[in-house]
Short mmCIF file of C-alpha atoms and ligand atoms in Angstrom, two decimals:
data_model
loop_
_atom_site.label_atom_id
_atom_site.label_comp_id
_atom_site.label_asym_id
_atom_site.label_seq_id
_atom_site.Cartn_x
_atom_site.Cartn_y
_atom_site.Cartn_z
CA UNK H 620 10.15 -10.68 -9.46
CA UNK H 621 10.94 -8.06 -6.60
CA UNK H 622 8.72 -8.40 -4.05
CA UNK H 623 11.22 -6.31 -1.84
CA UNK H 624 12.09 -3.59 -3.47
CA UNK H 625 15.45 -2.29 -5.39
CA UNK H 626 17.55 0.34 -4.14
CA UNK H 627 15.75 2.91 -6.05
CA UNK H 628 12.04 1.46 -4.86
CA UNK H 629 11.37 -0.07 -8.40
CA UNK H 630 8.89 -3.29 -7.69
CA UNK H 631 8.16 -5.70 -11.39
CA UNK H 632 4.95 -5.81 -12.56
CA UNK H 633 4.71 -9.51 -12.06
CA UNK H 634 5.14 -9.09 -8.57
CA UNK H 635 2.20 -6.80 -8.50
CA UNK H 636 -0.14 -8.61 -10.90
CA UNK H 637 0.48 -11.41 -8.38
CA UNK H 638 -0.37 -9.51 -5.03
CA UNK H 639 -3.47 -7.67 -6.77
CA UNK H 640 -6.19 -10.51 -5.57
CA UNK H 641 -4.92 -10.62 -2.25
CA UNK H 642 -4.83 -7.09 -1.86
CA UNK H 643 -8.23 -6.80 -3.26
CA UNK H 644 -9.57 -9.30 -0.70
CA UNK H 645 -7.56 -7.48 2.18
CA UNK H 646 -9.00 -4.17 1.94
CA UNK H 647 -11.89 -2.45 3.97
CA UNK H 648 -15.24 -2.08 2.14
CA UNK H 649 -16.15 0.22 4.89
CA UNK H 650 -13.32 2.64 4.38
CA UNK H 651 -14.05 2.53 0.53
CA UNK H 652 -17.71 3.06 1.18
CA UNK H 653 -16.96 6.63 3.63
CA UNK H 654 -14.83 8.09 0.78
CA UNK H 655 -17.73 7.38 -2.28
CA UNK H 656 -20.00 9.29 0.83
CA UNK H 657 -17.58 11.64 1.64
CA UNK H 658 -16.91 12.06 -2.70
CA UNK H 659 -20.43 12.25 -3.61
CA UNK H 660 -21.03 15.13 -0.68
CA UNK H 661 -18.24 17.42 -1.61
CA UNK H 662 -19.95 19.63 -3.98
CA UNK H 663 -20.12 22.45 -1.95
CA UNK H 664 -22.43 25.89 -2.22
CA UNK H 665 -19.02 27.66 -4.54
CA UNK H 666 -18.74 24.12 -6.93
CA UNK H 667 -22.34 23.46 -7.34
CA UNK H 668 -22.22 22.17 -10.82
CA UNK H 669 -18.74 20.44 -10.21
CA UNK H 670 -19.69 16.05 -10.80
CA UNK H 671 -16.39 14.94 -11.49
CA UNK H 672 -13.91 14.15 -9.08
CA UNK H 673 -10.14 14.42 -8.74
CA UNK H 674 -8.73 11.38 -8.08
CA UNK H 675 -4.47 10.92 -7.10
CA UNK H 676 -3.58 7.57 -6.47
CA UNK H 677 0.40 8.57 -5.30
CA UNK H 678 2.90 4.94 -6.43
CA UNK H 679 0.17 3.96 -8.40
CA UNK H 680 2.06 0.92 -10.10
CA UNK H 681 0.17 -0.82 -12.41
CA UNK H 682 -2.74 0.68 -11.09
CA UNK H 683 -4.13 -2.05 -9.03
CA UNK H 684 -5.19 0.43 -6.38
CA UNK H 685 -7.43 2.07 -9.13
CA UNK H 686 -9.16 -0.73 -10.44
CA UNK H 687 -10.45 -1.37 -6.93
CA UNK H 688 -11.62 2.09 -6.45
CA UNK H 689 -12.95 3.29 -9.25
CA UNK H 690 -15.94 0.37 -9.88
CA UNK H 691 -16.49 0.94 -6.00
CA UNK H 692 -16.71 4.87 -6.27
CA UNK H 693 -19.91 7.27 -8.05
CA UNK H 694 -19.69 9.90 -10.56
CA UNK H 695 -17.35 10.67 -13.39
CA UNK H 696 -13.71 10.33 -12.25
CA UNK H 697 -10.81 12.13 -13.24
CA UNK H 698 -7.69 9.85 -12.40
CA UNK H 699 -4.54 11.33 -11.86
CA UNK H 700 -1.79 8.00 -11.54
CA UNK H 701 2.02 9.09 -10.05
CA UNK H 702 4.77 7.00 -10.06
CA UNK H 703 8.42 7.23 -11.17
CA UNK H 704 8.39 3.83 -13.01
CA UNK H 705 7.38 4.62 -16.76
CA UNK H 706 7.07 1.24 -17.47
CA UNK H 707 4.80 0.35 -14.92
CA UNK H 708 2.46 4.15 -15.39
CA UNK H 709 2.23 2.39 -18.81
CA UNK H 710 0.94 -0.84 -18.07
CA UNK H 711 -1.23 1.20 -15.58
CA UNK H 712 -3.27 2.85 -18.72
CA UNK H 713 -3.27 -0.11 -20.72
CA UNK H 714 -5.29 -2.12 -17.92
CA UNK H 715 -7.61 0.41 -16.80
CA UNK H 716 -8.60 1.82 -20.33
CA UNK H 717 -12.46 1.25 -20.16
CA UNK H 718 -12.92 1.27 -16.72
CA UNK H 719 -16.74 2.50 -15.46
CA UNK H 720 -17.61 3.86 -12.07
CA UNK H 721 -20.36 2.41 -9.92
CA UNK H 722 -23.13 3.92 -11.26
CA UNK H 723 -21.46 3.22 -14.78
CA UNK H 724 -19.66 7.14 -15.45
CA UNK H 725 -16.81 7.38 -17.35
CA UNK H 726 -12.98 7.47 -15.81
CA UNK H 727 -10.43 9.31 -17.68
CA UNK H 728 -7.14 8.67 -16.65
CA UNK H 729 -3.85 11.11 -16.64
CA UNK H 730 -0.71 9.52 -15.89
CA UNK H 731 2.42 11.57 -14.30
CA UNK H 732 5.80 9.98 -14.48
CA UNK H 733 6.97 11.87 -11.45
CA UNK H 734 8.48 11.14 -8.00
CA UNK H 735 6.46 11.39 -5.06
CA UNK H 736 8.67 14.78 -4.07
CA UNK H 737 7.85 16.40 -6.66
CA UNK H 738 4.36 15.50 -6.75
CA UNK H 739 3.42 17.12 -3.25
CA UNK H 740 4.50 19.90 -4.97
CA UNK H 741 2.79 19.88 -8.17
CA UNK H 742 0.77 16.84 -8.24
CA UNK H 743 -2.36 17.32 -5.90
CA UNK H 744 -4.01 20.63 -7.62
CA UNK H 745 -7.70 20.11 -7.95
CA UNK H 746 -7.51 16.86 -5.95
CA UNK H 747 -10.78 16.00 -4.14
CA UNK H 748 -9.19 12.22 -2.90
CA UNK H 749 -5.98 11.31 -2.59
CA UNK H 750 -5.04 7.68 -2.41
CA UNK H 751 -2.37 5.01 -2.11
CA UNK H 752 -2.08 1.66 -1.94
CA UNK H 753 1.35 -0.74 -0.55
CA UNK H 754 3.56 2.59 -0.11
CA UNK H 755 4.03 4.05 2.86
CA UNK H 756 6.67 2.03 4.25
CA UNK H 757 8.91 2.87 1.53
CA UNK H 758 8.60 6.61 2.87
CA UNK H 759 10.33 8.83 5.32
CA UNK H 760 8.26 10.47 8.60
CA UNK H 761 9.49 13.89 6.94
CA UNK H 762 7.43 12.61 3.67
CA UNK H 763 4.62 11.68 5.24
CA UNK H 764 4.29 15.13 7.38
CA UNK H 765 4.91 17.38 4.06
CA UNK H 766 1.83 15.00 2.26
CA UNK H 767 -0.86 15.66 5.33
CA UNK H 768 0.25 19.46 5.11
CA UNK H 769 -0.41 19.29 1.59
CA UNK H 770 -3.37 17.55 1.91
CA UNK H 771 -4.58 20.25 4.54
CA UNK H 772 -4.02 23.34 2.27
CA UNK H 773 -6.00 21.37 -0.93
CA UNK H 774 -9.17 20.26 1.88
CA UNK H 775 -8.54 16.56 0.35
CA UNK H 776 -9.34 13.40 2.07
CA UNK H 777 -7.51 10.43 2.24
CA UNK H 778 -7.82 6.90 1.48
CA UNK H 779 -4.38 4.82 2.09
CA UNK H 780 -4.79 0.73 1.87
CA UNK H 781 -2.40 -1.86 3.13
CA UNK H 782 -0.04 -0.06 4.92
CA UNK H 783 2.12 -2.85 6.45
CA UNK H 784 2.14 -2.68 10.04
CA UNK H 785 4.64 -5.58 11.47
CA UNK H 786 1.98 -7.99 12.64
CA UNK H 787 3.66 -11.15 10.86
CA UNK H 788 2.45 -14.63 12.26
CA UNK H 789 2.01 -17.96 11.35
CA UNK H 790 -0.63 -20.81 11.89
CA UNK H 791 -0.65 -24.25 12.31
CA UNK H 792 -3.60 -26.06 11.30
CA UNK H 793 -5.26 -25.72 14.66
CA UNK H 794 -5.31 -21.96 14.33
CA UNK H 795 -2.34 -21.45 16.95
CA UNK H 796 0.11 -19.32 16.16
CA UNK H 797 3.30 -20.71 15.79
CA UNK H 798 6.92 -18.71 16.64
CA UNK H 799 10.12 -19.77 17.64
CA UNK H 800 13.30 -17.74 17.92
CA UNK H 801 14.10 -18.03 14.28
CA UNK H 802 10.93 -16.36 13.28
CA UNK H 803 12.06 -13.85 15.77
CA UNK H 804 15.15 -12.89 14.76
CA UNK H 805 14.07 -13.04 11.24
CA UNK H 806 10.79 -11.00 11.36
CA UNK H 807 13.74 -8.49 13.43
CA UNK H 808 15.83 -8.17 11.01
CA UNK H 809 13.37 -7.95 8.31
CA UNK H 810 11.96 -4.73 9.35
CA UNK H 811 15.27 -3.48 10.10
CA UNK H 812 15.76 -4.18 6.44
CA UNK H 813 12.15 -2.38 5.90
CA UNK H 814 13.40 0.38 7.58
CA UNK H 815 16.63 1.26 5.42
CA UNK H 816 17.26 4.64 4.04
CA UNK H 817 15.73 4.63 0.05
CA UNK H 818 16.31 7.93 -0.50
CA UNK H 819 15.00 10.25 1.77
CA UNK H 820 16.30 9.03 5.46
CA UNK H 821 15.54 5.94 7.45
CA UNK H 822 12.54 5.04 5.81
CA UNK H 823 8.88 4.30 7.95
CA UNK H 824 8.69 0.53 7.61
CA UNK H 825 6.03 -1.15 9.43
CA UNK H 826 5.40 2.40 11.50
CA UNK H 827 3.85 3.82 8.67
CA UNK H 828 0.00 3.34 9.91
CA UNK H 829 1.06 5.23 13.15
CA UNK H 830 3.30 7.78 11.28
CA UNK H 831 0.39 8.70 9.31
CA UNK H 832 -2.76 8.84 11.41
CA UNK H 833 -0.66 10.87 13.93
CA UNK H 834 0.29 13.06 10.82
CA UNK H 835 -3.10 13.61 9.95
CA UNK H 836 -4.65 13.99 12.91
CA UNK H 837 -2.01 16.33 13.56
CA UNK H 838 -3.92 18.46 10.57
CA UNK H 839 -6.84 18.41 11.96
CA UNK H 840 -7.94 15.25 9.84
CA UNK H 841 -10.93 12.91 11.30
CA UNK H 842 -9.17 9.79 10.72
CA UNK H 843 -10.52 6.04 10.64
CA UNK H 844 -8.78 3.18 10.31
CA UNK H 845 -8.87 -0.82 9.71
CA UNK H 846 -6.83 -3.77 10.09
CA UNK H 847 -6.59 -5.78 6.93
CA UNK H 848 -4.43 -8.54 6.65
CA UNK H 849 -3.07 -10.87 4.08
CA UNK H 850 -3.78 -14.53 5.17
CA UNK H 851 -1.96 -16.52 2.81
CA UNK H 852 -2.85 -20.01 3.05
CA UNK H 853 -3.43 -23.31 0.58
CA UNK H 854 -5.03 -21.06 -2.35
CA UNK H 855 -2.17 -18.27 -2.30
CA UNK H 856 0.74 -20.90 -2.39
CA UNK H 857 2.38 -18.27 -5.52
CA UNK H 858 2.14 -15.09 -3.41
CA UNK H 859 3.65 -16.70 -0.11
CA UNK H 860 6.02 -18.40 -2.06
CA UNK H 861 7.52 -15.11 -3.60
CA UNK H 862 7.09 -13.08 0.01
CA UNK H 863 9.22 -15.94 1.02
CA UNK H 864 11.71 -15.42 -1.58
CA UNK H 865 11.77 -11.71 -1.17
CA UNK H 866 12.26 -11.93 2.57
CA UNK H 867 15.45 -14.41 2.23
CA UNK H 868 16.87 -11.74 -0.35
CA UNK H 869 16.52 -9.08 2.17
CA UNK H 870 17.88 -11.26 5.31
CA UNK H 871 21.02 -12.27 2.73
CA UNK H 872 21.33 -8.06 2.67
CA UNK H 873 20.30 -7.44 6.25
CA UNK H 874 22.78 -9.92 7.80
CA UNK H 875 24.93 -11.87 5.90
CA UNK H 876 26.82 -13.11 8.45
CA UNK H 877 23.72 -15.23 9.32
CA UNK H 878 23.62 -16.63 5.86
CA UNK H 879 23.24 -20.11 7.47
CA UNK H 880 20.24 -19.38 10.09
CA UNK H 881 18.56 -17.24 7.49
CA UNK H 882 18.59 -20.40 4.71
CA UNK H 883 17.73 -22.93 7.71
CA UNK H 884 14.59 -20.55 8.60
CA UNK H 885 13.82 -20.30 5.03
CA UNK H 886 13.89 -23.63 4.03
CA UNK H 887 12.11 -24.76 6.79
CA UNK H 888 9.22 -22.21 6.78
CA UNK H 889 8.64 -22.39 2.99
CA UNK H 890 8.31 -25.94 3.37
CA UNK H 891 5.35 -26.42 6.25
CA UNK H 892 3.85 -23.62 4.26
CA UNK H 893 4.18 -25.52 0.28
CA UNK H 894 3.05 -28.77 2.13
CA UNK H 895 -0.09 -26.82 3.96
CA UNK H 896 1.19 -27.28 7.53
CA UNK H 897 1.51 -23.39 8.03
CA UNK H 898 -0.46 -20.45 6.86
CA UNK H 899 0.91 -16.53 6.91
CA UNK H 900 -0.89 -13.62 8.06
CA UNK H 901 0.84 -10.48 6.89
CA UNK H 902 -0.26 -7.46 8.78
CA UNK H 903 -1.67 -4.32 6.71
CA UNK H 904 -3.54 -1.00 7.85
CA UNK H 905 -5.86 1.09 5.93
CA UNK H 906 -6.39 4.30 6.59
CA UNK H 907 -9.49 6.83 5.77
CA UNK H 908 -9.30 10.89 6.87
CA UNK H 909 -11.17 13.45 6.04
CA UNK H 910 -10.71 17.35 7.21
CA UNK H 911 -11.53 19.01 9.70
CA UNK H 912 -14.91 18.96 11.36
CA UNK H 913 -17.23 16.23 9.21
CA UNK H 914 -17.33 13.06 10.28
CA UNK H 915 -15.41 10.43 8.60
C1 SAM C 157 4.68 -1.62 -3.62
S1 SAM C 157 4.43 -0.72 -5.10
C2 SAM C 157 2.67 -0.45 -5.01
C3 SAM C 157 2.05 -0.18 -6.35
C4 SAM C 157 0.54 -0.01 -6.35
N1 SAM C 157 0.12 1.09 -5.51
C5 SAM C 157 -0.14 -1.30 -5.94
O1 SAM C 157 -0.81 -1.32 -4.90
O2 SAM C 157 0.00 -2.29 -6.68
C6 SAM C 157 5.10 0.90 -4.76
C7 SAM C 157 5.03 1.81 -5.98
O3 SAM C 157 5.53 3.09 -5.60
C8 SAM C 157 6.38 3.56 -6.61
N2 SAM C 157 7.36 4.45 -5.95
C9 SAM C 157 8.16 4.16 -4.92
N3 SAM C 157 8.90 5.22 -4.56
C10 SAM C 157 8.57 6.23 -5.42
C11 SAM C 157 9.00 7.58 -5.56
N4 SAM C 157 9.93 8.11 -4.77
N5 SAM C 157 8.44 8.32 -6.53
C12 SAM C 157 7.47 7.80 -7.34
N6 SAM C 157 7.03 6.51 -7.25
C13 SAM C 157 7.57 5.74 -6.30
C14 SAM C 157 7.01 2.33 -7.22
O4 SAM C 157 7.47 2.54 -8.54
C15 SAM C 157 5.85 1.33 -7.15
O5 SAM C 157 5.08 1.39 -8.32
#
């Protein structure tokens, strides 16, 4: 299970089946609720007749990102699903065959085995939304600026969910935040590893929230935006088990001459968080923007 991905940004499917409830629980009704507005306003006097929407949901996965949105959202839905893993654009279909919208429309679904390059390019034609979910730290500043200029010349919005942002903590039972200089140096070095070039320069890491509000507010985008954190306690024992796992894996790469203080830190925070002595936050952003001039 990679919870950290490979050198080419391929994640397993387990690993995402297993995040999907968190995530789900982590995201912003709110922000969700402002796009279905924004959606269900955007018929404008030249598409009068137009009801269905263009939907892109960019590293779509397995499409857990869709089958939050698209019971959430009115009006027939036309989904178009990127990513560059065929395997997982597969699974994607299989699981969200069937899906209804909230006022019970149909979805159809399109899916694009295509890298995210390519699809600024060619992939957002037609595209009333475009979304995202668990992505944008993968991606490069340079990315992110070519997507909100893309964006701009289409008149999309844009709804981006659990962006991480750095904020990594944990509890003790009291509440109180707990850190010592191991979690220091290893929450360091982790987004130094977060940060690595995948392909396109260094990539954004836990900047990404900042990288792409600027970005779009740079376009003249109206852009909102909400904290929503994963807080991983006694019921998610799986999830921070595996984001434990992943982490060590990424330390071993980041610096293996600390092989020793990296096990000692992992041992010993797996182990108050198994036995229920510590819970983990995990810090996310979502994002909503809309262009210029309506309000988001
Ligand atoms: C962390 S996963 C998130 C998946 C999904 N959005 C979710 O929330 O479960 C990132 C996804 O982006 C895809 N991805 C990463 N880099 C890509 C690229 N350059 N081109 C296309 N897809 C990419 C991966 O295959 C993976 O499915």
């Amino acid at each position: 299970m990679n919870a950290i991905p490979d050198a080419d940004r391929r994640f397993s499917d387990q690993w995402l089946m297993l995040r999907e409830s968190a995530d789900h629980l982590a995201r912003d009704s709110q922000l969700t609720h402002a796009a279905d507005r924004w959606l269900s306003a955007r018929a404008t006097p030249t598409r009068p007749l137009v009801t269905q929407r263009t939907i892109v949901d960019l590293g779509c996965g397995s499409g857990s990102n869709l089958r939050y949105l698209a019971p959430r959202l009115h009006g027939t839905q036309h989904w178009r699903l990127i990513d560059h893993d065929a395997s997982l654009l597969a699974r994607a279909r299989l699981r969200c065959e069937g899906l209804r919208s909230a006022d019970a429309r149909p979805v159809h679904l399109e899916t694009c085995e295509m890298d995210l390059d390519t699809a600024i390019r060619r992939g957002l034609e037609g595209t009333d939304l475009v979304t995202a979910s668990a992505l944008f730290d993968l991606l490069s500043p340079g990315w992110v600026e070519a997507l909100a200029s893309r964006c701009q010349a289409q008149g999309c919005a844009a709804l981006f969910a659990l962006s991480i942002d750095g904020e990594i903590h944990f509890h003790d039972t009291t509440g109180t935040a707990v850190e010592n200089d191991d979690d220091r140096f290893a929450f360091a070095a982790l987004a130094a590893h977060q940060r690595r070039d995948k392909g396109q320069g260094p990539a954004l890491g836990s900047q990404a929230p900042n990288h792409l509000r600027q970005s779009f507010y740079r376009h003249g985008y109206r852009v909102r935006e909400a904290t929503t954190p994963w807080r991983l306690g006694p019921e998610s024992l799986p999830l921070a088990e595996a984001l434990l796992a992943g982490w060590h894996r990424a330390l071993h790469e980041q610096v293996p001459e600390q092989r020793e203080r990296v096990d000692r830190w992992h041992g010993a925070r797996l182990d108050a968080v198994m036995r229920g002595r510590l819970t983990l936050t995990v810090g996310h952003r979502d994002l909503f923007a809309i262009p210029g001039g309506a309000s988001a």
